[in-house]
Structures are given as C-alpha cells and as structure tokens.
C-alpha cells in the first residue's frame, strides 16, 4: 500500500525539488575562443557586444575571446596553409591538416578558432553558401577550427553558431533596414567547419552518451532480481532460518550474497554490452553500405576502447547497486512484494544517471563528488581521450564510490542483523496493524520510519509551498510572512502533530532537555569560531556550483530588502525563528527516530541530509548538509536540542549581520580591525582571524571529545542510547 499509494505522492515532488535546485545552477562552462583576422562586422562595436554575452551573475564573460590580427604570425600561417586567397598558399589536406589544426588549438590555448577570411558581404553581392564553389575553395567568410572529440570544443562550436546567428538577426537586419535592402534576400554568414576529430571518434562520442545510461539500468535490474530471490525467495522456501543457524556470521552471509548478486549484475551488463556490440557492428555496416547521407551516419560500430572504459564504470556501479538491492530486498516478505520495490529504486537513481547527459555538465571538483554522476563523467572523460582531466579527478570519484559501496553494504548488514526485518509477519504491515501500532502501541520515541516519513512530508510541503509563494510581490512584508508560514506551518507543524499522535511523550520525542552550562558555553563559542571557516567553505561551494543569473538577481533583490528594514526584525525572522523551528524538527523529532536501535551514524547522516534538502538553493543544501555532518557528533554529545538551538541562533545572527552590513553602512569598530575588514561586497574576515578561529575551534572540539561521560536521557527499555542531534547552521541569504 505504501509503495503504490504513498510513495508516488512523495517521490515525484522530491524529484521536482532536486530538479529546481539543479536548474538554479549556472551549468554553461567558460569557453575560450580565438578570433583570427579582421572583418568589418567583427570590428564594429555593435557586433562585438552582441556576440560577447557577459555573465551578469559573476561579472565575467562565459566566453573568453582572444583576437589575432590579420598580420599576426598565427593568421599568416592559417592563411597560407589552410587554403585562402594568399598567392603563396601551401594548402595542406588530410592527416597533415588535422595535425596542424590540433597544433593551432594548443598554441592558442583555445577550444575553437574562428577565422575571418574576408570583409562582410556588401548588399549588391549574392550570398555565399557553404556548399558553393567558393566554399569548396575555402573562401567562406567564416572558418571554425575545432576538435569535436573534446566536450569543451563541441560546446564552443555550438556557442559560436548561436552567437553568430544572434548577431545576424539583431544587428545586420537592422543595418539593412536603414539601407532599405530586402531582408528576405539575406542569410547568415556561411560557416565552413573544419574538424580534426575522425568519424570513428565522433561516433564514439555519441555512444559515450547513450551506453552508460543503458548499462547502469541493466546493472541495477540484473542486481535486483537475484537479490529478491536470495532474500524474499529464501523466506518463502523456508531456507533462511537454516542459513542463519549456520556457523557463519551475519556479515559473512551478507558478503556471500553480495558477491553473488554482484556477479549477476556484472554479467547482465556485460552480456547486454556484447549483444549491442555484435548487433551494432552488423546493422550499421549494412546500413552504411553505398550511402553517403544516411541518417545513421552519427552512429557506428562500438569500438574496443569504448568497451574497456565501460567495464571500468560497470564494475564499481554494480557493486554499489548490488548492496542497495540486497538491503531493499531484505524488506520484502515475498518475491511478489519485492518486485514493487524495483521501480522506486530505479526512479531514485535515475536522476543521478541522467545528470551527466545535461548540456554543460562536465567532470569537475563539484560533479566528481556526486555519487554515480561522477563515475559516469569519469568514464566519459576516458572515452573522449581527456586523460589528464580524468586522472585529476580519479581519486575523488574513487573515494566517493567506495564510500557509497561501504555505506550500502553496512545498511545491508544492519538489515540482516535486525530480526524484525527478516521475520516480519504480514499482519504487522497491514493497515489494521498500522492502526493498532499507532494508537494502541505508541512508544516514548518515534521510530525510524516515522522520522523519515516526517522529513519527506516536510520536503514535499516545502516544495509546493515555495512554488505557491513564488508569484507574490517581493517586499519585506510578503517575505517575512512567507518565512513564518514555511517555518511554523510547513516545518514545525507536521513534526508537532506527529509527535502528539505517534508518541507517548512529546518532550522526549522532541528531545527537550535541560543542558549543562558548560555545553551551552562550548556551543556558543564554537558557533563564533567556526563561522569564518564556514564562510570560506560556502565561498568554495558557490565557486564550484555557480548560480544562474535569475537566481542571483533574486538574491540581490532580497539582500536589498533586508538592508532596508531594522536589523532586529531581520534577526528575529531569519535567525531566531528558523533556528528554533528547524532544530525542533531535524535535531529533535527526526533525529530521535533515526537513533532507533543505536543508529547513531544513521541519525547524524539522515538528519543532516534532510535538513540540507529543506533549503531552496543548491549551494545552501550542500553547505547545510556538510555542516550538519561536521557537527553531528557534537550534538550527539550534548544530549538535547538546547545547545544546537543556541549554536544555530548565533550562527544565523552573525551571517545576517555580515550579509547586510554593506547596505546598512555598518562601521567596523576599531578594536575589531584585527578580525574584520571592509571589502567591496561588505564585511569580511581577515586572514589572521581565519587562522586563529580555526585553531580555537579545533581545540574546543578536541576538549569536548576528551571530556568523560555523556548523559543519557533514554530509559534502558527504549532506544538504549541517548538521543542527540547535529546542529547544521542554516545558510541565510546573502553574499559569502
């Protein structure tokens, strides 16, 4: 019932939430283009401004241009060797021409070279088409040199084509109207494209986009059905009890099943790959016989190099998918029930597989740490021959993949160690069993399932709530009202309702305890000491995941609004209120349930991830999640949410004060000049305080780690471990 009725209501809004966050990121990368030669239309300021589209978000151009005049050595060499009007032309063709173009791209350090081979066509001349005799002789006004084997070069060519057409429609047509020349007689300047990538390489590029997606889907499918048979199938056959009574430990049993499932997953992917290789090799050779303009010309047989790099991708991904499939399949009581879990697992992993296909997504320090996505981009870099880039990010991709495999395996082991999971009866999962459990058998604290359901419900409510409030007029009144509605109505409200209905003790389920004074003092000082490090980390995340112009413009408008209202009201709405509500929800109810059965690591990671996803901007999500992981252990030691609330309030207050300092013209006191300095964007920390604060934070953190004993607020017959929660400071709107 949950898989059929409840899961679709949660899954698709959560997928939409992730898509909205990814859409806020400015995906296009910076492209380097060299312009060689002189031309009237390029020298004209209107043409230059229409082609050079600046990025208003970062005040940096998304396309960096370098110009070489017609009398420069580079222009003379191109003019002589690539066939132009020169009398001393040494025009070269074939492999020698390709080597020359590759050398020119390296020397100019460009992703593409735009060669201007003549003045702009006058109105009394006929347009020159790309397939005319002049074009064949190399006389087209524009020549583009590129290497389509590289992702950046392909992007540069597409950008050039788009910008030239943009210039033509927005500038040339206006110029022709002034001269009263019929516009329907003109076409954009013809472009001759000279690409050095062989046909086989271009075909490999097409396959490198398609095959990883197909193979990963088959690897997941090939792992799931054997996992169902080895878990739910053994439950039906009655052989699971015999296996568990053997001398082998639960961990050894899990590893044996995991290796078996991994072999099935890898073999499924390999057999599908072999079948595709044989089929494509036969079909495309037959289809291309005797044809020159076949629609299948973009494809071709799959090369051996491509197969080898795909195997590098399939093996670690099969291991991770096998561990996930084993853990999920252990929840099923029958093979029929287990089949319902396959589609949700595919839908959850599908966005990570589709993300590398999006335009502009390349291997970088930001994408390399994304599970599955980084591995796909790494294999694609090897396929495209970008070995330097691939080797640079190989360690980060390998570490993330290994970590995901270990976490998935740990989850599978925990599932097999839980008798209630392996031998759950049908009545417990029925609707009647749920009602009896919720109303008659309520516990002091929420269960892990109830906590996760609460967190996911809040994320869905935030998704629709923010969409509904996005059309409101942007001013302080509507902004403050929407913040209060989101924090109290959409976040705190569901947690309080579930705490009242599903638990016997609301204070215990929300972890409302009296803290020690030493813990309060330590958390307050730690919030001050860690804030400079957090600002640097947020700046790094903003650099790796730059915001798009629309999102940046909206944030600037919000900064202006916050700077026009009293500071105390901003702190009350954006510092105190979010700190209290979010701590009660994520470090209270959610953390309490995830701590079930001594799941400390699960509680720290799960509450931090849910807390990060509750933020509307991807940069804030990453920062909040990372900070929640960092401070999760600290919150576990404090045994309550009072200390985390204090940390959260102090952190948000400092962030809001610094973010609005420039618009408020706040002067730095003389005695604070050693820690703060004025910059163009506002107030920033000095390098000296960045270093000193980090040392103090590490020292304080070590002192808390060495203190003896920790308080337990749970009775021995409940969760058997104390409840605590990580404090992940909220990332407020403003400049880092």
XYZ file of C-alpha atoms in Angstrom:
736
model
C 0.000 0.000 0.000
C 2.848 2.376 0.800
C 4.645 1.645 -2.476
C 1.509 2.018 -4.584
C -0.293 4.894 -2.847
C 2.105 6.895 -0.668
C 5.461 6.650 -2.441
C 4.350 8.341 -5.717
C 2.996 11.280 -3.699
C 6.427 11.736 -2.119
C 8.798 10.642 -4.874
C 7.867 12.973 -7.723
C 7.718 16.195 -5.651
C 11.117 15.284 -4.204
C 12.457 14.727 -7.723
C 10.990 18.090 -8.734
C 12.692 19.689 -5.730
C 16.067 18.366 -6.879
C 15.431 19.479 -10.466
C 14.603 23.014 -9.311
C 17.801 23.181 -7.315
C 19.849 21.959 -10.275
C 18.093 24.460 -12.548
C 19.338 27.294 -10.335
C 22.930 26.368 -11.061
C 24.622 28.061 -13.979
C 25.626 24.973 -15.964
C 27.413 26.509 -19.000
C 31.186 26.443 -18.620
C 33.616 29.155 -19.640
C 34.759 28.707 -23.225
C 37.971 30.050 -24.805
C 37.715 31.149 -28.442
C 40.441 32.724 -30.565
C 39.412 35.086 -33.380
C 41.931 35.299 -36.221
C 41.762 38.027 -38.874
C 39.904 41.300 -39.344
C 36.424 41.962 -40.627
C 34.080 44.929 -40.720
C 31.276 43.216 -38.870
C 33.544 41.944 -36.077
C 35.328 45.241 -35.633
C 32.012 47.040 -35.370
C 31.150 47.641 -31.699
C 27.569 46.526 -32.156
C 28.638 43.143 -33.487
C 31.189 42.657 -30.733
C 28.726 43.464 -27.992
C 26.059 41.178 -29.462
C 28.492 38.267 -29.670
C 30.255 38.800 -26.377
C 27.477 37.921 -23.973
C 28.686 38.786 -20.454
C 27.649 36.793 -17.434
C 25.985 39.320 -15.171
C 25.970 36.875 -12.264
C 29.758 36.707 -11.830
C 30.623 39.827 -13.846
C 32.771 37.571 -16.011
C 32.188 36.552 -19.623
C 31.046 32.996 -20.214
C 33.103 33.108 -23.436
C 36.653 34.439 -23.275
C 37.914 35.907 -26.556
C 41.452 36.458 -27.828
C 41.994 38.319 -31.094
C 44.863 37.823 -33.554
C 45.130 40.473 -36.259
C 45.405 39.528 -39.926
C 49.135 40.328 -39.900
C 49.901 38.177 -36.840
C 52.043 35.026 -37.275
C 49.083 32.792 -36.412
C 46.856 34.443 -39.012
C 49.572 34.282 -41.678
C 50.140 30.576 -41.046
C 46.433 29.790 -41.253
C 46.102 31.932 -44.373
C 48.959 30.110 -46.086
C 48.344 26.503 -45.069
C 44.561 26.179 -44.797
C 43.712 27.492 -48.259
C 42.720 31.155 -48.649
C 43.383 33.938 -51.145
C 47.140 34.081 -50.497
C 49.345 33.829 -53.580
C 51.910 31.751 -51.675
C 49.329 29.273 -50.434
C 50.701 25.913 -49.261
C 47.288 24.386 -48.680
C 47.508 21.027 -46.939
C 44.851 18.345 -46.567
C 44.196 15.057 -44.813
C 46.047 13.954 -41.717
C 48.622 16.710 -42.074
C 45.849 19.308 -41.975
C 44.362 17.717 -38.843
C 47.718 17.754 -37.070
C 48.162 21.418 -37.953
C 44.717 22.351 -36.602
C 45.386 20.436 -33.387
C 48.708 22.281 -33.007
C 46.981 25.629 -33.625
C 44.390 24.901 -30.937
C 47.109 24.008 -28.446
C 49.241 27.047 -29.249
C 46.339 29.468 -28.968
C 45.012 27.659 -25.846
C 41.530 27.819 -27.327
C 38.605 25.425 -27.507
C 37.831 26.675 -31.020
C 39.325 29.131 -33.521
C 37.139 31.476 -35.559
C 38.942 32.539 -38.743
C 37.660 35.688 -40.509
C 38.645 35.247 -44.143
C 37.207 38.339 -45.771
C 35.215 41.502 -45.351
C 31.498 41.376 -44.756
C 29.425 40.797 -47.914
C 28.062 44.019 -49.396
C 24.438 44.441 -50.281
C 24.926 44.139 -54.041
C 26.578 40.716 -53.785
C 24.978 37.339 -53.787
C 25.187 35.397 -50.518
C 27.835 32.666 -50.381
C 26.502 29.298 -49.318
C 28.547 26.686 -47.561
C 28.273 24.223 -50.451
C 29.140 26.670 -53.229
C 32.318 26.583 -55.275
C 33.780 29.414 -53.205
C 33.137 27.441 -50.051
C 34.851 24.416 -51.538
C 37.836 26.602 -52.339
C 37.999 27.836 -48.783
C 36.515 31.273 -49.494
C 33.666 31.317 -46.977
C 33.835 34.401 -44.722
C 34.000 32.310 -41.543
C 36.066 29.221 -40.773
C 35.786 27.351 -37.461
C 38.615 25.073 -36.333
C 37.766 22.615 -33.566
C 38.354 19.181 -32.123
C 34.936 17.596 -31.636
C 36.465 14.850 -29.579
C 36.558 17.219 -26.612
C 33.425 18.324 -24.769
C 34.629 21.928 -24.460
C 35.304 22.149 -28.187
C 31.821 20.841 -29.012
C 30.326 23.406 -26.657
C 32.436 26.178 -28.220
C 31.188 25.367 -31.726
C 27.558 25.384 -30.595
C 28.104 28.690 -28.803
C 29.715 30.206 -31.896
C 26.884 29.157 -34.170
C 24.305 30.533 -31.760
C 26.104 33.844 -31.274
C 26.715 34.422 -34.980
C 23.060 33.846 -35.743
C 22.187 36.138 -32.872
C 24.416 38.849 -34.306
C 22.865 38.391 -37.731
C 19.264 38.693 -36.569
C 19.754 41.542 -34.093
C 22.306 43.713 -35.851
C 22.632 43.004 -39.554
C 18.918 43.090 -40.247
C 18.632 46.459 -38.510
C 21.535 47.744 -40.593
C 19.881 46.517 -43.791
C 16.601 48.178 -42.901
C 18.377 51.524 -42.758
C 19.745 50.919 -46.270
C 16.296 49.762 -47.460
C 17.612 46.408 -48.650
C 15.175 43.499 -48.752
C 15.940 41.286 -45.787
C 14.496 38.129 -47.330
C 17.459 38.066 -49.767
C 19.996 37.649 -46.968
C 21.118 34.681 -44.926
C 23.561 34.491 -42.020
C 27.257 34.380 -42.961
C 28.151 30.887 -44.208
C 30.435 28.935 -41.918
C 32.918 26.332 -43.044
C 33.624 23.910 -40.203
C 36.980 22.169 -40.199
C 37.037 19.490 -37.502
C 40.040 17.252 -36.830
C 38.136 14.509 -34.982
C 37.880 11.323 -37.093
C 34.496 9.841 -37.904
C 35.138 6.965 -35.511
C 35.760 9.400 -32.670
C 32.540 11.303 -33.386
C 30.611 8.050 -33.378
C 32.262 7.104 -30.081
C 31.115 10.435 -28.605
C 27.509 9.553 -29.428
C 27.853 6.107 -27.880
C 29.560 7.502 -24.775
C 26.355 9.454 -24.027
C 23.982 6.539 -24.541
C 25.743 3.411 -23.325
C 26.420 4.414 -19.684
C 22.719 5.078 -19.142
C 21.701 1.739 -20.689
C 24.340 -0.295 -18.874
C 23.621 1.221 -15.458
C 19.922 0.461 -15.823
C 20.751 -3.134 -16.757
C 23.257 -3.399 -13.904
C 20.608 -2.283 -11.413
C 17.992 -4.602 -12.903
C 20.444 -7.503 -13.010
C 21.231 -6.990 -9.333
C 17.697 -6.597 -8.046
C 16.058 -9.833 -9.179
C 18.809 -12.099 -7.771
C 18.614 -10.054 -4.560
C 14.876 -10.759 -4.336
C 15.477 -14.474 -4.774
C 18.277 -14.551 -2.173
C 16.175 -12.685 0.417
C 12.419 -12.905 -0.120
C 12.802 -16.170 -2.050
C 14.556 -17.838 0.870
C 11.838 -16.585 3.199
C 9.219 -18.274 1.009
C 11.220 -21.507 0.697
C 11.938 -21.590 4.437
C 15.699 -21.867 3.960
C 16.631 -18.529 5.550
C 16.397 -19.919 9.104
C 18.702 -22.808 8.194
C 21.234 -20.398 6.731
C 21.171 -18.119 9.779
C 21.684 -21.079 12.135
C 24.961 -21.972 10.406
C 28.352 -21.055 11.967
C 28.704 -18.165 9.500
C 28.159 -14.688 10.931
C 25.565 -12.302 9.566
C 28.274 -10.182 7.983
C 29.764 -13.212 6.211
C 26.332 -14.211 4.936
C 25.738 -10.704 3.598
C 29.123 -10.625 1.850
C 28.452 -14.006 0.271
C 25.082 -12.883 -1.032
C 26.571 -9.550 -2.114
C 29.313 -11.169 -4.198
C 26.762 -13.456 -5.818
C 24.461 -10.570 -6.699
C 27.396 -8.506 -7.977
C 28.402 -11.331 -10.331
C 24.869 -11.474 -11.706
C 24.787 -7.667 -12.103
C 28.127 -7.505 -13.921
C 27.265 -10.448 -16.170
C 23.909 -8.904 -17.066
C 25.592 -5.663 -18.096
C 28.391 -7.487 -19.961
C 26.010 -9.749 -21.888
C 23.897 -6.760 -22.901
C 27.042 -4.916 -23.973
C 28.259 -7.881 -26.051
C 24.867 -8.196 -27.690
C 24.848 -4.478 -28.518
C 28.389 -4.650 -29.936
C 27.541 -7.547 -32.229
C 24.219 -6.056 -33.285
C 25.522 -2.550 -33.961
C 28.562 -3.893 -35.796
C 26.314 -5.857 -38.155
C 23.452 -3.366 -38.523
C 25.427 -0.178 -39.064
C 27.860 -1.724 -41.522
C 24.936 -2.954 -43.611
C 23.072 0.346 -43.252
C 26.053 2.439 -44.389
C 26.893 0.377 -47.488
C 26.575 2.519 -50.569
C 25.102 5.532 -48.765
C 26.687 8.885 -48.063
C 23.910 10.797 -46.293
C 22.395 8.053 -44.183
C 20.523 9.268 -41.065
C 22.536 6.720 -39.058
C 25.826 8.369 -40.006
C 26.194 9.754 -36.489
C 26.427 6.219 -35.168
C 28.741 3.365 -35.938
C 30.185 0.156 -34.503
C 31.193 0.300 -30.846
C 34.984 0.408 -30.558
C 37.094 -1.771 -28.274
C 38.377 1.218 -26.277
C 34.816 2.216 -25.521
C 34.038 -1.280 -24.253
C 37.032 -1.296 -21.907
C 36.159 2.046 -20.328
C 32.536 0.970 -19.932
C 33.717 -2.065 -17.988
C 35.631 0.267 -15.657
C 32.318 2.015 -14.973
C 30.138 -1.091 -14.666
C 32.133 -2.986 -12.016
C 32.027 -0.411 -9.158
C 28.477 0.630 -10.014
C 27.336 -2.997 -9.981
C 28.860 -3.434 -6.532
C 27.017 -0.398 -5.176
C 23.711 -1.315 -6.838
C 24.032 -4.880 -5.532
C 24.411 -3.674 -1.937
C 21.406 -1.355 -2.297
C 19.318 -4.073 -3.919
C 20.231 -6.543 -1.159
C 19.242 -4.095 1.588
C 15.957 -3.174 -0.106
C 15.087 -6.774 -0.984
C 15.522 -7.831 2.641
C 12.468 -5.714 3.488
C 10.225 -7.840 1.259
C 8.309 -10.736 2.775
C 7.702 -12.395 -0.606
C 9.053 -12.264 -4.139
C 5.837 -10.649 -5.293
C 6.203 -7.863 -2.760
C 9.871 -7.409 -3.623
C 9.055 -6.605 -7.233
C 7.208 -3.491 -6.089
C 10.473 -2.090 -4.707
C 12.326 -2.144 -8.030
C 10.668 0.856 -9.655
C 11.193 3.245 -6.697
C 14.854 2.233 -6.573
C 15.246 2.958 -10.293
C 13.450 6.303 -10.010
C 15.672 7.392 -7.118
C 18.871 6.571 -9.016
C 17.679 7.726 -12.421
C 18.356 11.477 -11.883
C 21.963 10.700 -10.939
C 22.368 8.788 -14.216
C 20.624 11.436 -16.314
C 22.538 14.392 -14.836
C 25.714 13.753 -16.936
C 23.600 13.899 -20.124
C 22.541 17.502 -19.416
C 24.328 20.140 -21.551
C 27.282 21.796 -19.872
C 27.730 19.127 -17.171
C 31.395 18.132 -17.237
C 33.834 16.493 -14.842
C 34.914 18.992 -12.187
C 35.647 19.142 -8.477
C 31.942 19.727 -7.864
C 30.490 16.964 -10.050
C 33.171 14.404 -9.165
C 31.813 14.057 -5.610
C 28.243 13.313 -6.754
C 27.560 9.560 -6.494
C 27.036 7.726 -9.814
C 27.226 11.040 -11.715
C 30.944 11.427 -11.024
C 31.652 7.848 -12.127
C 29.729 8.329 -15.387
C 31.545 11.604 -16.136
C 34.898 9.985 -15.326
C 34.316 7.111 -17.735
C 33.131 9.582 -20.358
C 36.330 11.613 -19.942
C 38.390 8.467 -20.539
C 36.254 7.649 -23.595
C 36.777 11.148 -25.011
C 40.544 10.915 -24.543
C 40.729 13.597 -21.821
C 43.140 11.531 -19.760
C 44.651 14.457 -17.868
C 41.268 15.628 -16.586
C 40.166 12.076 -15.817
C 43.294 11.261 -13.799
C 42.976 14.534 -11.892
C 39.523 13.652 -10.548
C 40.010 9.888 -10.340
C 40.852 9.938 -6.577
C 37.728 11.900 -5.605
C 35.439 9.735 -7.760
C 37.024 6.553 -6.394
C 36.691 7.703 -2.772
C 33.015 8.661 -3.187
C 32.208 5.391 -4.968
C 33.974 3.277 -2.343
C 32.265 5.209 0.450
C 28.846 4.658 -1.142
C 29.573 0.933 -1.531
C 30.622 0.656 2.126
C 27.563 2.562 3.355
C 25.230 0.438 1.241
C 26.923 -2.734 2.488
C 26.671 -1.541 6.081
C 22.969 -0.919 5.573
C 22.526 -4.434 4.187
C 24.362 -5.932 7.184
C 22.178 -3.953 9.587
C 19.086 -5.244 7.813
C 20.221 -8.851 8.278
C 21.052 -8.205 11.927
C 17.510 -6.958 12.565
C 15.237 -9.920 13.288
C 12.105 -7.803 12.893
C 13.101 -7.082 9.285
C 13.978 -10.649 8.332
C 10.998 -12.308 10.014
C 8.298 -9.624 9.931
C 4.792 -11.053 9.656
C 2.082 -9.942 7.282
C -0.246 -8.623 9.975
C 2.325 -6.126 11.190
C 2.469 -4.480 7.802
C -1.272 -4.443 7.207
C -3.459 -1.395 7.590
C -5.001 -2.863 10.708
C -1.550 -3.458 12.177
C -0.540 0.123 11.492
C -3.627 1.496 13.221
C -3.102 -0.730 16.251
C 0.547 0.234 16.443
C -0.045 3.966 16.097
C -2.874 4.248 18.599
C -2.515 1.336 20.994
C 1.214 0.576 20.985
C 2.766 4.016 20.843
C 6.325 4.285 22.134
C 8.124 7.028 24.010
C 10.054 7.990 20.892
C 9.293 7.907 17.169
C 10.553 5.051 15.034
C 12.995 5.464 12.173
C 10.207 5.001 9.634
C 8.075 7.683 11.258
C 11.011 10.114 11.345
C 11.855 9.598 7.685
C 8.193 9.943 6.743
C 8.030 13.194 8.698
C 11.121 14.579 6.970
C 9.921 13.612 3.492
C 6.459 15.049 4.152
C 8.036 18.342 5.179
C 10.141 18.424 1.985
C 7.039 17.828 -0.151
C 5.157 20.569 1.719
C 8.092 22.961 1.225
C 8.185 22.165 -2.493
C 4.554 23.094 -3.107
C 4.589 25.918 -0.567
C 7.533 27.704 -2.166
C 6.020 27.297 -5.620
C 2.756 28.820 -4.398
C 4.559 31.769 -2.776
C 6.926 32.409 -5.687
C 4.381 34.591 -7.527
C 3.970 37.032 -4.632
C 5.287 40.562 -4.849
C 8.749 40.713 -3.341
C 8.845 43.037 -0.321
C 9.636 42.718 3.352
C 6.037 42.061 4.351
C 5.465 39.162 1.965
C 8.985 37.823 2.561
C 8.569 37.795 6.350
C 5.074 36.308 6.082
C 6.201 33.511 3.771
C 9.146 32.744 6.067
C 6.859 32.475 9.104
C 4.390 30.275 7.217
C 7.174 27.989 5.992
C 8.913 27.661 9.348
C 5.871 27.279 11.587
C 3.185 25.906 9.273
C 5.133 23.660 6.894
C 8.056 22.547 9.090
C 7.238 22.787 12.789
C 3.536 21.918 12.388
C 3.921 18.400 10.883
C 6.586 17.468 13.438
C 4.414 18.551 16.380
C 1.365 16.739 15.008
C 3.287 13.507 14.508
C 4.893 13.821 17.945
C 1.451 14.132 19.571
C -0.198 11.360 17.556
C 2.586 8.778 17.291
C 4.452 9.021 20.601
C 3.576 8.934 24.284
C 5.927 11.724 25.370
C 6.183 14.900 23.300
C 9.139 16.375 25.271
C 11.115 13.149 24.905
C 10.296 12.721 21.219
C 11.435 16.314 20.577
C 14.492 15.922 22.840
C 13.598 18.875 25.089
C 16.159 18.514 27.885
C 17.934 20.883 30.264
C 21.523 21.350 29.071
C 24.662 21.841 31.066
C 26.072 25.347 31.269
C 29.464 24.139 30.044
C 27.832 22.634 26.953
C 25.946 25.859 26.208
C 29.130 27.892 26.568
C 31.093 25.499 24.349
C 28.450 25.521 21.594
C 28.165 29.313 21.698
C 31.919 29.780 21.358
C 32.116 27.097 18.688
C 29.488 28.933 16.608
C 31.708 32.038 16.662
C 34.941 30.161 15.982
C 33.554 28.040 13.135
C 31.823 30.859 11.263
C 34.948 32.108 9.376
C 35.662 28.554 8.214
C 32.059 28.166 7.184
C 32.214 31.380 5.120
C 35.256 30.073 3.253
C 33.559 26.744 2.657
C 30.403 28.487 1.381
C 32.529 30.578 -0.992
C 34.147 27.407 -2.336
C 30.751 25.783 -2.902
C 29.476 28.917 -4.669
C 32.509 28.791 -6.952
C 32.045 25.110 -7.766
C 28.262 25.423 -8.236
C 27.734 28.955 -9.593
C 24.215 30.308 -9.540
C 22.370 31.255 -12.689
C 21.624 34.924 -13.435
C 17.934 34.719 -12.484
C 18.609 33.192 -9.078
C 21.435 35.662 -8.425
C 19.213 38.600 -9.339
C 16.521 37.376 -6.948
C 19.037 37.021 -4.127
C 20.331 40.548 -4.744
C 16.776 41.858 -4.518
C 16.297 40.054 -1.222
C 19.583 41.490 0.087
C 18.386 44.974 -0.790
C 15.093 44.382 1.029
C 16.835 43.055 4.126
C 19.091 46.091 4.216
C 16.116 48.477 4.285
C 14.426 47.139 7.439
C 15.577 47.229 11.085
C 18.230 44.704 11.930
C 16.354 43.343 14.940
C 13.387 42.326 12.776
C 15.677 40.580 10.298
C 17.395 38.670 13.093
C 14.088 37.700 14.669
C 12.575 36.375 11.418
C 15.656 34.900 9.735
C 17.885 33.949 12.682
C 15.883 33.090 15.789
C 12.727 31.628 14.207
C 14.464 29.268 11.722
C 16.913 28.134 14.398
C 14.177 27.103 16.830
C 11.848 25.504 14.272
C 14.499 23.618 12.327
C 16.227 22.319 15.436
C 12.959 21.008 16.882
C 12.202 19.241 13.592
C 15.547 17.875 12.400
C 17.609 17.622 15.588
C 14.512 16.788 17.590
C 11.834 14.537 16.108
C 13.760 13.301 13.047
C 16.978 12.589 14.941
C 15.138 10.834 17.772
C 13.554 8.341 15.394
C 16.697 7.710 13.354
C 18.581 6.907 16.553
C 16.453 3.767 16.953
C 18.469 0.588 17.584
C 21.707 2.526 18.240
C 21.699 4.066 14.776
C 23.963 6.989 15.661
C 25.623 7.179 12.251
C 22.242 6.859 10.553
C 20.827 9.642 12.719
C 23.716 12.015 12.022
C 23.750 11.448 8.257
C 19.980 11.172 7.775
C 19.053 14.283 9.740
C 21.817 16.305 8.050
C 20.676 15.264 4.552
C 17.017 16.030 5.263
C 17.995 19.351 6.813
C 20.078 20.246 3.775
C 17.313 19.339 1.340
C 14.911 21.646 3.180
C 16.790 24.640 1.756
C 15.665 26.042 -1.545
C 19.044 26.728 -3.173
C 21.553 24.039 -4.107
C 24.516 25.902 -2.572
C 22.668 26.169 0.722
C 21.757 22.474 0.536
C 25.381 21.423 0.135
C 26.641 23.749 2.877
C 23.893 22.796 5.341
C 24.397 19.079 4.750
C 28.174 19.295 5.165
C 27.855 21.405 8.309
C 25.294 19.002 9.728
C 27.688 16.098 9.228
C 30.525 18.032 10.831
C 28.527 18.972 13.924
C 26.502 15.785 14.221
C 28.941 14.220 16.640
C 28.930 17.381 18.764
C 25.138 17.346 19.011
C 25.239 13.671 19.957
C 27.427 14.570 22.918
C 25.145 17.400 24.112
C 22.059 15.154 24.521
C 19.382 17.655 23.503
C 18.442 20.492 21.183
C 19.075 23.416 23.548
C 22.766 23.628 22.622
C 22.085 23.219 18.926
C 19.445 25.958 19.056
C 21.970 28.323 20.641
C 24.574 27.463 18.012
C 22.027 27.958 15.242
C 20.853 31.347 16.534
C 24.404 32.691 16.927
C 25.469 31.413 13.516
C 22.452 32.891 11.722
C 22.788 36.207 13.555
C 26.427 36.591 12.517
C 25.631 35.603 8.934
C 22.746 38.064 8.625
C 24.718 40.904 10.182
C 27.662 40.410 7.827
C 25.426 39.868 4.791
C 23.531 43.151 5.281
C 26.464 45.206 6.556
C 27.240 46.864 3.213
C 23.670 48.066 2.644
C 23.428 49.295 6.258
C 26.821 51.060 6.119
C 27.874 49.416 9.356
C 31.247 50.697 10.521
C 33.753 48.253 11.960
C 34.822 49.187 15.497
C 38.495 49.966 15.846
C 39.048 47.144 18.316
C 37.665 44.660 15.698
C 40.006 45.598 12.850
C 42.204 42.587 13.600
C 39.290 40.236 12.798
C 37.102 42.126 10.293
C 37.865 44.225 7.220
C 35.833 46.223 4.702
C 35.551 44.890 1.147
C 33.550 45.835 -1.931
C 30.887 43.238 -1.086
C 30.659 44.136 2.596
C 32.440 42.981 5.753
C 34.827 40.011 5.587
C 37.099 38.166 7.981
C 40.820 38.843 7.943
C 43.302 36.095 7.161
C 44.673 36.279 10.699
C 41.272 35.634 12.289
C 40.524 32.854 9.802
C 43.606 31.005 11.022
C 43.200 31.764 14.726
C 39.477 30.895 14.752
C 40.125 27.537 13.091
C 42.773 26.673 15.688
C 40.436 27.671 18.524
C 37.567 25.645 17.011
C 39.723 22.519 16.673
C 40.969 22.939 20.244
C 37.459 23.340 21.631
C 36.227 20.389 19.591
C 39.061 18.219 20.951
C 38.257 19.294 24.513
C 34.641 18.218 24.065
C 35.792 14.897 22.628
C 38.050 14.200 25.608
C 35.521 15.024 28.286
C 34.488 11.934 30.229
C 30.993 10.519 30.008
C 27.876 11.645 28.247
C 24.369 11.992 29.538
C 21.643 9.532 28.666
C 18.072 10.737 28.531
C 16.516 7.458 27.458
C 15.279 4.688 29.734
C 17.019 1.364 29.347
C 13.932 -0.284 27.847
C 13.597 2.228 24.994
C 16.246 3.069 22.450
C 19.153 2.013 24.695
C 21.207 5.003 23.683
C 20.912 8.701 24.242
C 19.272 10.961 21.749
C 21.174 13.874 20.360
C 21.200 15.766 17.129
C 23.687 17.530 14.884
C 23.450 21.237 14.543
C 23.795 22.266 10.936
C 23.590 26.043 10.811
C 21.143 27.403 8.318
C 22.618 29.187 5.330
C 20.963 32.546 5.240
C 20.548 34.573 2.091
C 23.430 36.908 1.413
C 26.896 37.108 -0.036
C 29.619 34.860 1.286
